[in-house]
């Protein structure tokens, strides 16, 4: 195991300051500082608040991860960081910190893709990713179907959200039902007490002429809001648990149906589900049932590794080092709309810019 690359990963694409330490495919530390409570009163993530929270949390969270892993910064073989996609200001904090650590320690820097990191985190629990693997990533900002031929260089989008992502729809429906923010966990909890067949909500983009692998949850969200509004206008009680269960059923039905269809059409027998919504209990159960019927092996990380975390970034960084992929330049930029086809941001000059700067190395 000592021969495997030891990498520290930094993730700041949204409201979690995540720092992970990974050796090969072994997770040594996963430290997270979340600013979710600071956003709750606004009913959503406020980019400026998130950026300031990352600034305050960065150095102590890095130190906590190194202590947890029982390693020093000097032991590292590389620093990986989410370069995009995400909130521009939030990404900048992580990228700037990673550049500072890489420069001070004389270590290579790897700017990696947030979505590809969500796929690679599976290696920390289930061993190396089979290639090809189909990945269904579902979070507050993304719902994507990705064919992964090589996790370090070849991730192909088959379909994506054309409006509201699944996680966004959970937040909005939770707000309509007065359940608070973030919506995912609370809707999941409430749905367990409801009847998923109580209300037949629409399944977006499932018609014969619709794009095969794209997702749309905006119409579903509106249908739920209208249904609730009609009940309230008529002076009737809203069956919150039934609405939550029926809404959740509509989302998970579409996600799993399209994912299994994509696996079959592309001859892929492994499906990986990641992103924050992958923590949803109904999505996990339905995916398991449908994959079993279709003869597909399902890989879903434990809930703590589905939400944004530094471990997933470190996992992809370690894979980059292991396969000898090019490092990034120290003038790496954050890119809020980095396409998933760019798994990493290599140095355009082809050289590893990891200047040893020993006078700064001791305290980093």
Short mmCIF file of C-alpha atoms in Angstrom, two decimals:
data_model
loop_
_atom_site.label_atom_id
_atom_site.label_comp_id
_atom_site.label_asym_id
_atom_site.label_seq_id
_atom_site.Cartn_x
_atom_site.Cartn_y
_atom_site.Cartn_z
CA UNK A 1 0.00 0.00 0.00
CA UNK A 2 2.93 2.34 0.68
CA UNK A 3 3.66 2.34 -3.07
CA UNK A 4 0.24 3.81 -3.84
CA UNK A 5 0.09 7.61 -4.36
CA UNK A 6 -0.83 9.70 -1.30
CA UNK A 7 -2.99 12.66 -2.36
CA UNK A 8 -4.83 15.45 -0.56
CA UNK A 9 -8.06 16.63 -2.22
CA UNK A 10 -9.83 19.98 -1.75
CA UNK A 11 -13.49 20.51 -2.70
CA UNK A 12 -15.22 23.93 -2.51
CA UNK A 13 -17.67 23.94 -5.45
CA UNK A 14 -20.71 24.86 -3.34
CA UNK A 15 -21.31 25.13 0.42
CA UNK A 16 -19.13 22.30 1.78
CA UNK A 17 -15.43 22.80 2.50
CA UNK A 18 -14.23 19.23 1.95
CA UNK A 19 -10.67 17.99 2.44
CA UNK A 20 -9.81 14.33 1.96
CA UNK A 21 -6.64 12.26 2.09
CA UNK A 22 -6.43 9.10 -0.01
CA UNK A 23 -3.69 6.54 -0.59
CA UNK A 24 -4.47 4.75 -3.86
CA UNK A 25 -8.05 3.62 -3.32
CA UNK A 26 -7.89 3.71 0.49
CA UNK A 27 -9.60 6.56 2.32
CA UNK A 28 -7.45 7.87 5.18
CA UNK A 29 -9.36 11.07 6.05
CA UNK A 30 -12.53 12.88 5.07
CA UNK A 31 -12.94 16.24 6.83
CA UNK A 32 -15.93 18.44 6.00
CA UNK A 33 -16.94 21.89 7.23
CA UNK A 34 -20.45 22.74 6.01
CA UNK A 35 -22.00 26.20 5.83
CA UNK A 36 -25.50 24.80 5.16
CA UNK A 37 -26.95 26.33 8.34
CA UNK A 38 -25.84 29.80 7.24
CA UNK A 39 -27.85 29.41 4.02
CA UNK A 40 -31.00 27.89 5.55
CA UNK A 41 -32.66 31.21 6.35
CA UNK A 42 -32.31 32.23 2.67
CA UNK A 43 -33.87 28.97 1.44
CA UNK A 44 -30.89 28.24 -0.81
CA UNK A 45 -27.11 28.64 -1.15
CA UNK A 46 -25.85 32.24 -1.22
CA UNK A 47 -22.56 32.28 -3.20
CA UNK A 48 -20.92 35.13 -1.25
CA UNK A 49 -21.74 33.50 2.10
CA UNK A 50 -20.35 30.18 0.84
CA UNK A 51 -17.09 31.78 -0.35
CA UNK A 52 -16.47 33.52 2.99
CA UNK A 53 -17.22 30.30 4.89
CA UNK A 54 -14.66 28.41 2.73
CA UNK A 55 -12.02 31.07 3.51
CA UNK A 56 -12.54 30.66 7.24
CA UNK A 57 -12.70 26.86 7.18
CA UNK A 58 -9.90 26.04 4.72
CA UNK A 59 -6.70 25.92 6.82
CA UNK A 60 -8.24 24.22 9.90
CA UNK A 61 -10.02 21.65 7.69
CA UNK A 62 -6.78 20.78 5.84
CA UNK A 63 -5.00 20.38 9.17
CA UNK A 64 -7.83 18.22 10.54
CA UNK A 65 -7.64 15.93 7.47
CA UNK A 66 -3.85 15.53 7.74
CA UNK A 67 -4.11 14.77 11.48
CA UNK A 68 -6.95 12.30 10.86
CA UNK A 69 -4.86 10.53 8.18
CA UNK A 70 -1.78 10.46 10.42
CA UNK A 71 0.41 12.02 7.71
CA UNK A 72 2.21 15.33 7.24
CA UNK A 73 1.87 17.66 4.27
CA UNK A 74 5.46 16.79 3.28
CA UNK A 75 4.43 13.11 2.83
CA UNK A 76 1.97 13.93 0.04
CA UNK A 77 2.57 12.96 -3.61
CA UNK A 78 0.16 15.58 -4.95
CA UNK A 79 -2.61 18.09 -4.25
CA UNK A 80 -5.91 17.72 -6.13
CA UNK A 81 -8.63 20.38 -6.22
CA UNK A 82 -12.02 20.86 -7.83
CA UNK A 83 -11.40 23.34 -10.68
CA UNK A 84 -15.08 23.30 -11.80
CA UNK A 85 -17.96 23.23 -12.36
CA UNK A 86 -19.46 25.09 -9.39
CA UNK A 87 -19.91 28.56 -7.90
CA UNK A 88 -17.11 30.79 -9.23
CA UNK A 89 -16.22 32.48 -5.94
CA UNK A 90 -16.36 29.25 -3.96
CA UNK A 91 -14.15 27.43 -6.49
CA UNK A 92 -11.60 30.26 -6.37
CA UNK A 93 -11.04 29.77 -2.64
CA UNK A 94 -10.26 26.06 -3.09
CA UNK A 95 -8.10 26.54 -6.19
CA UNK A 96 -6.10 29.36 -4.53
CA UNK A 97 -5.51 27.27 -1.41
CA UNK A 98 -4.46 24.22 -3.45
CA UNK A 99 -2.02 26.31 -5.49
CA UNK A 100 -0.51 27.74 -2.30
CA UNK A 101 -0.04 24.30 -0.74
CA UNK A 102 1.38 22.82 -3.98
CA UNK A 103 3.83 25.70 -4.39
CA UNK A 104 4.94 25.76 -0.74
CA UNK A 105 5.46 21.98 -0.63
CA UNK A 106 6.91 21.53 -4.12
CA UNK A 107 4.17 19.03 -5.01
CA UNK A 108 2.30 18.56 -8.33
CA UNK A 109 -1.14 20.19 -8.56
CA UNK A 110 -4.15 18.48 -10.20
CA UNK A 111 -7.18 20.60 -11.09
CA UNK A 112 -9.99 18.07 -11.56
CA UNK A 113 -13.65 17.99 -12.58
CA UNK A 114 -16.26 17.94 -9.81
CA UNK A 115 -18.53 15.48 -11.68
CA UNK A 116 -15.74 13.04 -12.54
CA UNK A 117 -14.73 13.15 -8.85
CA UNK A 118 -18.26 12.07 -7.88
CA UNK A 119 -17.77 9.00 -10.11
CA UNK A 120 -14.27 8.19 -8.85
CA UNK A 121 -15.32 8.23 -5.17
CA UNK A 122 -16.84 4.78 -5.80
CA UNK A 123 -13.26 3.39 -5.82
CA UNK A 124 -12.91 4.14 -2.11
CA UNK A 125 -15.64 1.62 -1.24
CA UNK A 126 -15.91 -0.80 -4.13
CA UNK A 127 -12.37 -1.00 -5.52
CA UNK A 128 -11.20 0.13 -8.94
CA UNK A 129 -13.90 1.35 -11.29
CA UNK A 130 -14.71 -1.14 -14.07
CA UNK A 131 -14.27 0.44 -17.51
CA UNK A 132 -16.66 1.15 -19.06
CA UNK A 133 -19.05 2.18 -16.26
CA UNK A 134 -22.30 4.10 -16.62
CA UNK A 135 -22.62 6.91 -14.08
CA UNK A 136 -25.85 8.55 -13.00
CA UNK A 137 -24.96 11.73 -11.10
CA UNK A 138 -27.83 13.42 -9.30
CA UNK A 139 -27.37 16.51 -7.15
CA UNK A 140 -28.67 20.00 -6.47
CA UNK A 141 -27.04 21.36 -9.61
CA UNK A 142 -26.76 18.38 -11.93
CA UNK A 143 -28.59 15.32 -13.18
CA UNK A 144 -26.34 13.62 -15.72
CA UNK A 145 -25.89 10.25 -17.42
CA UNK A 146 -22.21 9.73 -18.21
CA UNK A 147 -20.49 6.89 -20.04
CA UNK A 148 -17.10 6.46 -18.36
CA UNK A 149 -14.52 4.70 -20.53
CA UNK A 150 -11.51 6.02 -18.56
CA UNK A 151 -12.12 7.96 -15.34
CA UNK A 152 -8.98 10.08 -15.88
CA UNK A 153 -9.55 11.06 -19.50
CA UNK A 154 -12.71 9.79 -21.20
CA UNK A 155 -16.10 10.67 -19.67
CA UNK A 156 -18.88 11.12 -22.24
CA UNK A 157 -22.20 12.82 -21.48
CA UNK A 158 -25.24 10.92 -22.82
CA UNK A 159 -27.88 13.08 -21.15
CA UNK A 160 -28.32 15.91 -18.67
CA UNK A 161 -30.90 18.13 -17.00
CA UNK A 162 -32.43 20.68 -19.36
CA UNK A 163 -33.98 22.73 -16.52
CA UNK A 164 -34.23 22.03 -12.76
CA UNK A 165 -31.87 19.35 -11.49
CA UNK A 166 -33.37 16.66 -9.25
CA UNK A 167 -31.88 18.11 -6.05
CA UNK A 168 -33.21 21.56 -6.93
CA UNK A 169 -36.70 20.07 -7.39
CA UNK A 170 -36.45 18.43 -3.93
CA UNK A 171 -35.58 21.83 -2.39
CA UNK A 172 -38.45 23.61 -4.15
CA UNK A 173 -41.04 20.95 -3.28
CA UNK A 174 -39.85 20.98 0.34
CA UNK A 175 -40.40 24.76 0.37
CA UNK A 176 -43.93 24.37 -1.05
CA UNK A 177 -44.71 21.83 1.69
CA UNK A 178 -43.14 24.01 4.40
CA UNK A 179 -40.48 21.41 5.24
CA UNK A 180 -37.41 23.68 5.26
CA UNK A 181 -33.98 23.57 3.58
CA UNK A 182 -32.18 21.49 2.36
CA UNK A 183 -35.12 19.56 0.91
CA UNK A 184 -33.59 16.18 0.02
CA UNK A 185 -33.23 14.57 3.47
CA UNK A 186 -36.51 15.97 4.84
CA UNK A 187 -38.60 14.89 1.81
CA UNK A 188 -36.99 11.42 2.01
CA UNK A 189 -37.90 11.15 5.71
CA UNK A 190 -41.46 12.40 5.18
CA UNK A 191 -41.99 10.12 2.15
CA UNK A 192 -41.45 7.01 4.29
CA UNK A 193 -44.78 7.73 5.99
CA UNK A 194 -46.66 8.38 2.72
CA UNK A 195 -48.14 6.42 -0.18
CA UNK A 196 -46.03 6.72 -3.37
CA UNK A 197 -49.10 5.75 -5.44
CA UNK A 198 -51.41 8.36 -3.85
CA UNK A 199 -50.94 10.99 -6.59
CA UNK A 200 -49.78 10.30 -10.14
CA UNK A 201 -47.38 13.16 -10.84
CA UNK A 202 -45.92 13.57 -14.38
CA UNK A 203 -42.77 11.78 -15.53
CA UNK A 204 -40.83 14.41 -17.53
CA UNK A 205 -39.25 13.62 -20.91
CA UNK A 206 -40.46 10.02 -21.09
CA UNK A 207 -42.52 10.30 -24.30
CA UNK A 208 -41.52 8.52 -27.54
CA UNK A 209 -40.27 11.77 -29.14
CA UNK A 210 -38.44 13.11 -26.08
CA UNK A 211 -34.63 13.06 -25.82
CA UNK A 212 -33.80 9.56 -24.62
CA UNK A 213 -31.40 10.35 -21.79
CA UNK A 214 -32.13 13.98 -20.85
CA UNK A 215 -33.97 14.95 -17.66
CA UNK A 216 -36.56 17.61 -16.84
CA UNK A 217 -37.99 18.18 -13.35
CA UNK A 218 -39.39 21.68 -13.77
CA UNK A 219 -42.84 20.47 -14.91
CA UNK A 220 -42.98 17.99 -12.03
CA UNK A 221 -42.14 20.70 -9.50
CA UNK A 222 -44.88 22.94 -10.95
CA UNK A 223 -47.40 20.07 -10.92
CA UNK A 224 -46.73 19.47 -7.21
CA UNK A 225 -47.05 23.20 -6.41
CA UNK A 226 -50.38 23.43 -8.31
CA UNK A 227 -51.79 20.30 -6.67
CA UNK A 228 -50.92 21.64 -3.19
CA UNK A 229 -52.32 25.08 -4.05
CA UNK A 230 -55.65 23.61 -5.18
CA UNK A 231 -56.00 21.67 -1.93
CA UNK A 232 -55.27 24.77 0.14
CA UNK A 233 -57.63 26.92 -1.91
CA UNK A 234 -60.40 24.38 -1.33
CA UNK A 235 -59.69 24.61 2.41
CA UNK A 236 -58.57 20.98 2.56
CA UNK A 237 -55.61 19.55 4.50
CA UNK A 238 -52.56 18.79 2.38
CA UNK A 239 -51.44 15.15 2.89
CA UNK A 240 -47.77 16.15 3.14
CA UNK A 241 -46.39 12.58 3.45
CA UNK A 242 -48.35 11.37 0.40
CA UNK A 243 -47.26 14.38 -1.69
CA UNK A 244 -43.61 13.82 -0.66
CA UNK A 245 -43.78 10.09 -1.45
CA UNK A 246 -45.55 10.58 -4.80
CA UNK A 247 -43.13 13.33 -5.87
CA UNK A 248 -40.10 11.24 -4.84
CA UNK A 249 -41.50 8.24 -6.74
CA UNK A 250 -41.82 10.32 -9.93
CA UNK A 251 -38.20 11.53 -9.68
CA UNK A 252 -36.66 8.14 -8.89
CA UNK A 253 -38.77 6.35 -11.52
CA UNK A 254 -37.43 8.57 -14.31
CA UNK A 255 -33.81 8.54 -13.09
CA UNK A 256 -33.54 4.77 -12.72
CA UNK A 257 -35.51 3.96 -15.87
CA UNK A 258 -33.23 6.12 -18.05
CA UNK A 259 -30.05 4.87 -16.36
CA UNK A 260 -30.90 1.19 -16.91
CA UNK A 261 -31.95 1.92 -20.51
CA UNK A 262 -28.59 3.67 -21.16
CA UNK A 263 -26.68 0.69 -19.72
CA UNK A 264 -28.53 -1.75 -21.98
CA UNK A 265 -28.19 0.40 -25.10
CA UNK A 266 -24.43 0.80 -24.59
CA UNK A 267 -23.69 -2.78 -23.48
CA UNK A 268 -22.48 -1.63 -20.05
CA UNK A 269 -23.04 -3.95 -17.08
CA UNK A 270 -22.00 -1.60 -14.25
CA UNK A 271 -24.01 1.40 -13.04
CA UNK A 272 -22.58 3.87 -10.53
CA UNK A 273 -24.91 6.38 -8.85
CA UNK A 274 -23.39 9.44 -7.17
CA UNK A 275 -24.10 13.03 -6.13
CA UNK A 276 -26.09 14.30 -3.15
CA UNK A 277 -29.45 12.85 -4.25
CA UNK A 278 -27.84 9.38 -4.40
CA UNK A 279 -28.22 9.43 -0.59
CA UNK A 280 -32.02 9.17 -1.17
CA UNK A 281 -33.29 5.85 0.21
CA UNK A 282 -35.99 5.33 -2.45
CA UNK A 283 -33.57 6.01 -5.31
CA UNK A 284 -31.14 3.44 -3.91
CA UNK A 285 -33.87 0.81 -3.42
CA UNK A 286 -35.44 1.30 -6.87
CA UNK A 287 -32.04 1.28 -8.61
CA UNK A 288 -31.20 -1.97 -6.83
CA UNK A 289 -34.46 -3.64 -7.94
CA UNK A 290 -34.17 -2.52 -11.56
CA UNK A 291 -30.45 -3.31 -11.88
CA UNK A 292 -30.98 -6.77 -10.45
CA UNK A 293 -33.71 -7.47 -12.99
CA UNK A 294 -31.51 -6.22 -15.84
CA UNK A 295 -28.36 -8.10 -14.72
CA UNK A 296 -26.46 -4.86 -14.01
CA UNK A 297 -24.01 -4.48 -11.10
CA UNK A 298 -24.88 -1.41 -9.02
CA UNK A 299 -22.29 0.68 -7.17
CA UNK A 300 -23.59 3.39 -4.81
CA UNK A 301 -21.24 4.96 -2.24
CA UNK A 302 -22.43 5.35 1.34
CA UNK A 303 -24.47 8.55 1.85
CA UNK A 304 -21.57 10.54 3.35
CA UNK A 305 -19.53 10.03 0.16
CA UNK A 306 -22.45 10.93 -2.14
CA UNK A 307 -22.64 14.55 -0.99
CA UNK A 308 -19.76 16.91 -1.86
CA UNK A 309 -16.54 15.93 -0.09
CA UNK A 310 -12.77 16.21 -0.42
CA UNK A 311 -12.28 12.43 -0.45
CA UNK A 312 -13.76 12.17 -3.97
CA UNK A 313 -11.32 14.81 -5.26
CA UNK A 314 -8.40 13.05 -3.59
CA UNK A 315 -9.57 9.73 -5.12
CA UNK A 316 -9.46 11.17 -8.64
CA UNK A 317 -6.14 12.91 -7.91
CA UNK A 318 -4.63 9.60 -6.74
CA UNK A 319 -5.84 7.91 -9.93
CA UNK A 320 -4.26 10.74 -11.99
CA UNK A 321 -0.92 10.21 -10.25
CA UNK A 322 -1.13 6.40 -10.56
CA UNK A 323 -1.76 6.59 -14.32
CA UNK A 324 0.92 9.24 -14.89
CA UNK A 325 -1.50 11.92 -16.12
CA UNK A 326 -0.19 15.47 -16.61
CA UNK A 327 -0.37 17.81 -13.63
CA UNK A 328 -1.91 21.28 -13.88
CA UNK A 329 0.03 24.54 -14.07
CA UNK A 330 0.30 26.77 -11.00
CA UNK A 331 -1.65 29.46 -12.87
CA UNK A 332 -4.65 27.07 -12.96
CA UNK A 333 -7.97 28.93 -13.19
CA UNK A 334 -11.29 28.00 -11.63
CA UNK A 335 -13.93 27.36 -14.32
CA UNK A 336 -17.53 27.52 -13.08
CA UNK A 337 -18.81 25.79 -16.23
CA UNK A 338 -16.01 23.25 -16.79
CA UNK A 339 -17.50 20.56 -19.09
CA UNK A 340 -17.44 16.99 -17.80
CA UNK A 341 -15.47 15.95 -20.90
CA UNK A 342 -12.54 17.82 -19.30
CA UNK A 343 -11.78 15.44 -16.47
CA UNK A 344 -8.72 17.48 -15.50
CA UNK A 345 -7.06 20.74 -16.48
CA UNK A 346 -3.53 19.82 -17.62
CA UNK A 347 -0.65 22.27 -17.92
CA UNK A 348 -0.84 23.64 -21.51
CA UNK A 349 2.98 23.72 -21.57
CA UNK A 350 3.22 20.04 -20.61
CA UNK A 351 5.58 20.61 -17.70
CA UNK A 352 4.91 19.87 -14.06
CA UNK A 353 5.11 23.24 -12.31
CA UNK A 354 5.82 22.03 -8.81
CA UNK A 355 8.57 24.35 -7.63
CA UNK A 356 10.16 23.22 -4.38
CA UNK A 357 10.11 26.26 -2.14
CA UNK A 358 11.56 24.91 1.07
CA UNK A 359 11.39 28.16 3.00
CA UNK A 360 7.58 27.85 2.88
CA UNK A 361 7.35 24.07 3.21
CA UNK A 362 7.60 23.55 6.95
CA UNK A 363 4.34 24.98 8.16
CA UNK A 364 2.00 24.07 5.30
#
